[in-house]
Amino acid sequence: MPLDQKPAVPAIAGPRPDAAPPGAAEPPATAAGRGAWSVRAAGPWTHRDLAANGARFHITEQGTGPLVLLVHGWPQYWWAWRHQLAALAEAGYRAVALDLRGMGGSDRTPRGYDPTNLALDITGVIRSLGEHSAHLVGHDSGGSLAFVAAVMRPSVIRTLTVLSAAHPRHLRRALLRDRRQMAAYEHVLGFQRPWIPERRLVADDAALVADYLADWAGPNRLDAEAVFNYRQAIQIPSTAHCSIEPYRWLVRSMARPDGIQFARRMKKPVTAPTLHIQGAADPVLLARTALGAGEYVSAPYRWRLLPGVGHFPHEEAAGEVTAELLGWISEHK
């Protein structure tokens, strides 16, 4: 059985935590979950694997035209961009959603989860797709990596769109000085313990992931199908461990030479036009932490704060975010 596929879900007495209300139709993913579940869901897109930066990456692709590469955050995988894939393809773009190293259908390598290497994964995928450059879009940890990629390989990034993420230097500063942001990152601090976080994440059919998704969203919560899929994805062998390794590096490197050197390197300005989207109700990455990234952007920079939106703007307010993204890319063709 492929690593990105899970066996049939056993019958469970009583209602599932992600079950639909009585009388409502069961979410498609839940119904599909009675059989084998895989990250390679069928749809108008195509799935394939490609090699980049010493690893194998799973991508989902739809449409033709200029490349737009979409990079998910935690605890998600490519499915987070299902709405944008269709809209971008319809607008005449080649939309590609990437599974980051250690997540979804990509390789789970024993090392390589520092931001420099993960950013090289992203730019390597762009080149492996046969493109010289791309419009890069990232959410959460994928957004932070998008900033890094734009600094390290500026010629590869045509435009940058970042959602629910702070510039790495701002995030580092907030985690050292801002008690509110430290409290909001309580889960990240908890990830520093060995083995216990991994076990908690997969326990009870990944119930903790469902709690995170509910607590971090705004009034427009993620649909039941998405929650089911993310719970399944974190339970793929080694995913819980690999997916939190970047957060371990983030905290543990702060006083180490590699972390200090990385922070210095990130002083270099971003030269790609940058659209920065933030949910005003985001309880994880506070708006005041994300605000001000334009300090490190020498190109046009636009800040968008979405009222009533939590940590997942591309899913909670898919139409609004997609319109902003399409407008920004079109403006900077």
Short mmCIF file of N, CA, C and O in Angstrom, two decimals, residues 25-77:
data_model
loop_
_atom_site.label_atom_id
_atom_site.label_comp_id
_atom_site.label_asym_id
_atom_site.label_seq_id
_atom_site.Cartn_x
_atom_site.Cartn_y
_atom_site.Cartn_z
N ALA A 25 -26.41 15.14 4.63
CA ALA A 25 -25.67 14.17 3.83
C ALA A 25 -24.28 13.99 4.40
O ALA A 25 -23.65 14.94 4.87
N GLU A 26 -23.78 12.78 4.34
CA GLU A 26 -22.44 12.51 4.84
C GLU A 26 -21.41 13.15 3.91
O GLU A 26 -21.57 13.11 2.69
N PRO A 27 -20.36 13.79 4.44
CA PRO A 27 -19.34 14.40 3.59
C PRO A 27 -18.77 13.37 2.63
O PRO A 27 -18.56 12.22 3.01
N PRO A 28 -18.52 13.76 1.37
CA PRO A 28 -17.99 12.81 0.39
C PRO A 28 -16.74 12.10 0.87
O PRO A 28 -16.58 10.92 0.66
N ALA A 29 -15.81 12.84 1.52
CA ALA A 29 -14.57 12.22 1.95
C ALA A 29 -14.84 11.18 3.03
O ALA A 29 -14.14 10.17 3.12
N THR A 30 -15.82 11.44 3.89
CA THR A 30 -16.14 10.48 4.93
C THR A 30 -16.68 9.20 4.32
O THR A 30 -16.31 8.10 4.72
N ALA A 31 -17.56 9.37 3.34
CA ALA A 31 -18.10 8.20 2.67
C ALA A 31 -17.00 7.43 1.97
O ALA A 31 -16.94 6.20 2.03
N ALA A 32 -16.09 8.17 1.32
CA ALA A 32 -14.98 7.51 0.64
C ALA A 32 -14.06 6.83 1.63
O ALA A 32 -13.40 5.85 1.34
N GLY A 33 -14.03 7.38 2.86
CA GLY A 33 -13.14 6.83 3.87
C GLY A 33 -13.53 5.44 4.32
O GLY A 33 -12.76 4.79 5.01
N ARG A 34 -14.73 4.96 3.94
CA ARG A 34 -15.08 3.59 4.27
C ARG A 34 -14.20 2.62 3.52
O ARG A 34 -14.07 1.46 3.89
N GLY A 35 -13.62 3.09 2.41
CA GLY A 35 -12.65 2.29 1.68
C GLY A 35 -11.26 2.88 1.92
O GLY A 35 -11.06 3.61 2.87
N ALA A 36 -10.32 2.56 1.02
CA ALA A 36 -8.98 3.11 1.16
C ALA A 36 -9.01 4.62 0.92
O ALA A 36 -9.71 5.10 0.04
N TRP A 37 -8.26 5.36 1.72
CA TRP A 37 -8.19 6.82 1.58
C TRP A 37 -6.81 7.17 1.07
O TRP A 37 -5.80 6.59 1.49
N SER A 38 -6.72 8.15 0.18
CA SER A 38 -5.44 8.57 -0.36
C SER A 38 -5.44 10.07 -0.55
O SER A 38 -6.49 10.68 -0.78
N VAL A 39 -4.27 10.68 -0.49
CA VAL A 39 -4.17 12.12 -0.75
C VAL A 39 -4.42 12.42 -2.22
O VAL A 39 -4.70 13.56 -2.58
N ARG A 40 -4.34 11.42 -3.07
CA ARG A 40 -4.50 11.61 -4.51
C ARG A 40 -5.98 11.51 -4.89
O ARG A 40 -6.39 10.60 -5.62
N ALA A 41 -6.77 12.44 -4.38
CA ALA A 41 -8.21 12.43 -4.64
C ALA A 41 -8.48 12.70 -6.11
O ALA A 41 -7.81 13.51 -6.75
N ALA A 42 -9.49 12.01 -6.63
CA ALA A 42 -9.88 12.22 -8.02
C ALA A 42 -10.56 13.57 -8.18
O ALA A 42 -11.19 14.09 -7.26
N GLY A 43 -10.41 14.17 -9.36
CA GLY A 43 -11.01 15.47 -9.62
C GLY A 43 -10.61 15.98 -10.99
O GLY A 43 -10.02 15.24 -11.79
N PRO A 44 -10.86 17.24 -11.28
CA PRO A 44 -10.50 17.81 -12.59
C PRO A 44 -9.00 18.04 -12.73
O PRO A 44 -8.53 18.49 -13.78
N TRP A 45 -8.25 17.77 -11.70
CA TRP A 45 -6.81 17.95 -11.68
C TRP A 45 -6.11 16.64 -12.01
O TRP A 45 -6.72 15.58 -12.11
N THR A 46 -4.78 16.69 -12.15
CA THR A 46 -3.97 15.50 -12.33
C THR A 46 -2.92 15.45 -11.23
O THR A 46 -2.49 16.48 -10.72
N HIS A 47 -2.53 14.23 -10.87
CA HIS A 47 -1.50 14.00 -9.85
C HIS A 47 -0.25 13.44 -10.52
O HIS A 47 -0.34 12.62 -11.43
N ARG A 48 0.89 13.89 -10.03
CA ARG A 48 2.14 13.25 -10.45
C ARG A 48 3.24 13.56 -9.45
O ARG A 48 3.10 14.43 -8.58
N ASP A 49 4.32 12.81 -9.58
CA ASP A 49 5.48 12.99 -8.72
C ASP A 49 6.63 13.52 -9.55
O ASP A 49 6.75 13.21 -10.74
N LEU A 50 7.48 14.32 -8.92
CA LEU A 50 8.69 14.77 -9.59
C LEU A 50 9.82 14.91 -8.58
O LEU A 50 9.58 15.02 -7.37
N ALA A 51 11.03 14.89 -9.08
CA ALA A 51 12.22 14.95 -8.23
C ALA A 51 12.75 16.38 -8.17
O ALA A 51 12.78 17.09 -9.18
N ALA A 52 13.16 16.78 -6.97
CA ALA A 52 13.75 18.11 -6.78
C ALA A 52 14.53 18.12 -5.48
O ALA A 52 14.07 17.56 -4.47
N ASN A 53 15.68 18.74 -5.47
CA ASN A 53 16.46 18.95 -4.25
C ASN A 53 16.66 17.65 -3.44
O ASN A 53 16.59 17.65 -2.22
N GLY A 54 16.88 16.56 -4.13
CA GLY A 54 17.19 15.31 -3.46
C GLY A 54 16.02 14.56 -2.87
O GLY A 54 16.21 13.67 -2.03
N ALA A 55 14.78 14.88 -3.26
CA ALA A 55 13.60 14.20 -2.73
C ALA A 55 12.54 14.10 -3.82
O ALA A 55 12.67 14.69 -4.90
N ARG A 56 11.49 13.32 -3.53
CA ARG A 56 10.37 13.16 -4.45
C ARG A 56 9.18 13.94 -3.91
O ARG A 56 8.82 13.82 -2.74
N PHE A 57 8.55 14.73 -4.78
CA PHE A 57 7.44 15.58 -4.35
C PHE A 57 6.18 15.25 -5.15
O PHE A 57 6.23 15.05 -6.36
N HIS A 58 5.06 15.23 -4.43
CA HIS A 58 3.77 15.03 -5.06
C HIS A 58 3.17 16.39 -5.38
O HIS A 58 3.19 17.30 -4.54
N ILE A 59 2.65 16.53 -6.60
CA ILE A 59 1.98 17.77 -6.98
C ILE A 59 0.61 17.44 -7.57
O ILE A 59 0.38 16.34 -8.08
N THR A 60 -0.29 18.39 -7.48
CA THR A 60 -1.60 18.32 -8.12
C THR A 60 -1.69 19.50 -9.08
O THR A 60 -1.41 20.64 -8.69
N GLU A 61 -2.06 19.23 -10.31
CA GLU A 61 -1.95 20.24 -11.38
C GLU A 61 -3.26 20.38 -12.13
O GLU A 61 -3.96 19.41 -12.38
N GLN A 62 -3.58 21.63 -12.50
CA GLN A 62 -4.79 21.89 -13.28
C GLN A 62 -4.57 23.14 -14.13
O GLN A 62 -4.07 24.15 -13.64
N GLY A 63 -4.94 23.07 -15.39
CA GLY A 63 -4.85 24.23 -16.27
C GLY A 63 -3.53 24.37 -16.99
O GLY A 63 -2.56 23.66 -16.72
N THR A 64 -3.48 25.32 -17.92
CA THR A 64 -2.27 25.63 -18.68
C THR A 64 -2.07 27.13 -18.71
O THR A 64 -3.03 27.90 -18.59
N GLY A 65 -0.82 27.54 -18.86
CA GLY A 65 -0.49 28.95 -18.89
C GLY A 65 0.66 29.26 -17.95
O GLY A 65 1.42 28.36 -17.56
N PRO A 66 0.84 30.52 -17.55
CA PRO A 66 1.89 30.87 -16.60
C PRO A 66 1.72 30.08 -15.30
O PRO A 66 0.60 29.86 -14.84
N LEU A 67 2.83 29.67 -14.71
CA LEU A 67 2.79 28.81 -13.52
C LEU A 67 2.46 29.59 -12.25
O LEU A 67 3.08 30.62 -11.97
N VAL A 68 1.51 29.07 -11.49
CA VAL A 68 1.21 29.56 -10.14
C VAL A 68 1.41 28.38 -9.20
O VAL A 68 0.68 27.39 -9.29
N LEU A 69 2.39 28.46 -8.32
CA LEU A 69 2.69 27.37 -7.39
C LEU A 69 2.11 27.68 -6.02
O LEU A 69 2.39 28.73 -5.44
N LEU A 70 1.29 26.77 -5.51
CA LEU A 70 0.57 26.95 -4.25
C LEU A 70 1.18 26.05 -3.19
O LEU A 70 1.28 24.82 -3.39
N VAL A 71 1.55 26.62 -2.05
CA VAL A 71 2.23 25.87 -0.98
C VAL A 71 1.41 25.95 0.30
O VAL A 71 1.13 27.04 0.80
N HIS A 72 1.01 24.80 0.80
CA HIS A 72 0.12 24.71 1.96
C HIS A 72 0.87 24.96 3.28
O HIS A 72 2.11 25.02 3.32
N GLY A 73 0.10 25.06 4.36
CA GLY A 73 0.67 25.19 5.70
C GLY A 73 0.35 23.96 6.54
O GLY A 73 -0.01 22.90 6.02
N TRP A 74 0.46 24.10 7.85
CA TRP A 74 0.23 22.99 8.78
C TRP A 74 -1.15 23.15 9.42
O TRP A 74 -1.53 24.27 9.78
N PRO A 75 -1.93 22.08 9.58
CA PRO A 75 -1.64 20.66 9.31
C PRO A 75 -2.28 20.17 8.02
O PRO A 75 -2.94 19.14 7.99
N GLN A 76 -2.10 20.90 6.95
CA GLN A 76 -2.80 20.61 5.71
C GLN A 76 -1.91 19.94 4.68
O GLN A 76 -0.75 19.59 4.96
N TYR A 77 -2.42 19.79 3.48
CA TYR A 77 -1.66 19.32 2.33
C TYR A 77 -2.30 19.97 1.10
O TYR A 77 -3.04 20.95 1.25
#
